[in-house]
Amino acid sequence: MAPISLRSSHTLDEPKLEALVELMYLAAYADGGFGTEEKRHFARSVQSLTDRKVTPEQLEQLITRLDAARKASGTAALLEGARQTLGSPSACRVALSLAIGVITADGAISKAERAMIHEIGAALGLDREGTEEMLREEEGA
């Protein structure tokens, strides 16, 4: 399977864009499933971040690749890689916000999803209170 190129006219370079997508995927998969609304929100987010250049087939390939990477490397390794790639605190906050958006797309946050968001936040160097505040803001939206 050929790698999916995530290119965008946004100011993000491809590795940072991939890290954002990876974190959204990890959040969505936290409860062991990738529900319809979560997948739809994930797809819309990826399309927006890539200027709508990813086809539905490429998106499915991307999900398959992300799932394989999660199984092969483990979540902790993927989170550490994402933090190193994103670098700045502002990029890390954007990444966490996108991940929260995916898990709240179905209108509910499971315990596993909340735990994953806190794991992502901690891995990105964000404090627990700030992460919880972002979750509350999204839940209230």
C-alpha positions as semicolon CSV with decimal commas, in nm:
position;residue;x (nm);y (nm);z (nm)
1;M;0,000;0,000;0,000
2;A;0,145;0,336;-0,102
3;P;0,173;0,598;0,170
4;I;-0,096;0,865;0,174
5;S;0,044;1,209;0,121
6;L;-0,107;1,462;0,358
7;R;-0,029;1,791;0,195
8;S;-0,195;2,117;0,268
9;S;-0,174;2,481;0,178
10;H;-0,203;2,553;0,551
11;T;0,113;2,652;0,735
12;L;0,164;2,300;0,872
13;D;0,431;2,082;0,721
14;E;0,344;1,721;0,635
15;P;0,493;1,559;0,949
16;K;0,296;1,796;1,175
17;L;-0,019;1,734;0,976
18;E;0,034;1,359;1,011
19;A;0,082;1,399;1,386
20;L;-0,248;1,588;1,414
21;V;-0,430;1,319;1,220
22;E;-0,267;1,044;1,425
23;L;-0,378;1,204;1,752
24;M;-0,734;1,244;1,627
25;Y;-0,733;0,877;1,533
26;L;-0,595;0,765;1,870
27;A;-0,864;0,964;2,050
28;A;-1,140;0,823;1,831
29;Y;-1,023;0,468;1,883
30;A;-0,983;0,503;2,262
31;D;-1,302;0,312;2,342
32;G;-1,214;0,030;2,102
33;G;-1,444;0,146;1,825
34;F;-1,460;0,411;1,562
35;G;-1,827;0,512;1,564
36;T;-2,008;0,654;1,265
37;E;-2,021;1,012;1,394
38;E;-1,659;1,000;1,510
39;K;-1,548;0,865;1,175
40;R;-1,750;1,131;0,992
41;H;-1,598;1,408;1,206
42;F;-1,251;1,256;1,162
43;A;-1,300;1,248;0,784
44;R;-1,422;1,609;0,775
45;S;-1,126;1,720;0,987
46;V;-0,875;1,538;0,766
47;Q;-1,041;1,683;0,455
48;S;-1,024;2,032;0,604
49;L;-0,661;1,996;0,709
50;T;-0,561;1,866;0,364
51;D;-0,766;2,109;0,157
52;R;-0,998;1,821;0,057
53;K;-0,723;1,633;-0,127
54;V;-0,772;1,296;0,045
55;T;-1,016;1,063;-0,129
56;P;-1,246;0,829;0,068
57;E;-1,026;0,537;-0,040
58;Q;-0,712;0,715;0,079
59;L;-0,886;0,791;0,407
60;E;-0,963;0,422;0,459
61;Q;-0,601;0,337;0,378
62;L;-0,489;0,602;0,626
63;I;-0,709;0,455;0,900
64;T;-0,571;0,107;0,825
65;R;-0,215;0,239;0,840
66;L;-0,278;0,425;1,168
67;D;-0,437;0,117;1,321
68;A;-0,136;-0,095;1,221
69;A;0,105;0,164;1,365
70;R;-0,092;0,171;1,692
71;K;-0,079;-0,207;1,717
72;A;0,289;-0,232;1,621
73;S;0,437;0,056;1,821
74;G;0,186;0,111;2,097
75;T;0,001;0,424;2,191
76;A;0,276;0,566;2,416
77;A;0,533;0,556;2,136
78;L;0,295;0,724;1,894
79;L;0,215;0,995;2,148
80;E;0,582;1,064;2,212
81;G;0,650;1,085;1,839
82;A;0,360;1,325;1,794
83;R;0,486;1,551;2,072
84;Q;0,833;1,566;1,923
85;T;0,690;1,637;1,579
86;L;0,447;1,907;1,693
87;G;0,705;2,078;1,909
88;S;0,540;2,400;2,021
89;P;0,285;2,429;2,302
90;S;0,041;2,603;2,065
91;A;0,060;2,319;1,811
92;C;0,006;2,070;2,094
93;R;-0,307;2,258;2,210
94;V;-0,444;2,258;1,855
95;A;-0,379;1,884;1,832
96;L;-0,560;1,820;2,160
97;S;-0,850;2,037;2,050
98;L;-0,885;1,839;1,726
99;A;-0,873;1,511;1,918
100;I;-1,143;1,634;2,155
101;G;-1,356;1,735;1,858
102;V;-1,346;1,383;1,720
103;I;-1,449;1,212;2,043
104;T;-1,731;1,455;2,114
105;A;-1,876;1,420;1,764
106;D;-2,119;1,151;1,882
107;G;-2,241;1,364;2,172
108;A;-2,088;1,152;2,448
109;I;-1,747;1,100;2,602
110;S;-1,682;0,754;2,740
111;K;-1,449;0,696;3,035
112;A;-1,196;0,542;2,796
113;E;-1,214;0,845;2,565
114;R;-1,174;1,088;2,857
115;A;-0,876;0,887;2,980
116;M;-0,720;0,891;2,632
117;I;-0,767;1,268;2,602
118;H;-0,587;1,309;2,934
119;E;-0,315;1,070;2,815
120;I;-0,276;1,270;2,495
121;G;-0,272;1,597;2,690
122;A;-0,006;1,467;2,931
123;A;0,205;1,330;2,645
124;L;0,186;1,670;2,476
125;G;0,303;1,842;2,794
126;L;-0,033;1,998;2,881
127;D;-0,151;2,005;3,241
128;R;-0,448;1,800;3,356
129;E;-0,655;2,104;3,452
130;G;-0,608;2,266;3,112
131;T;-0,701;1,942;2,937
132;E;-1,013;1,905;3,152
133;E;-1,109;2,267;3,081
134;M;-1,085;2,202;2,707
135;L;-1,306;1,895;2,748
136;R;-1,566;2,092;2,946
137;E;-1,568;2,369;2,686
138;E;-1,633;2,118;2,408
139;E;-1,901;1,936;2,609
140;G;-2,077;2,267;2,671
141;A;-2,059;2,374;2,307
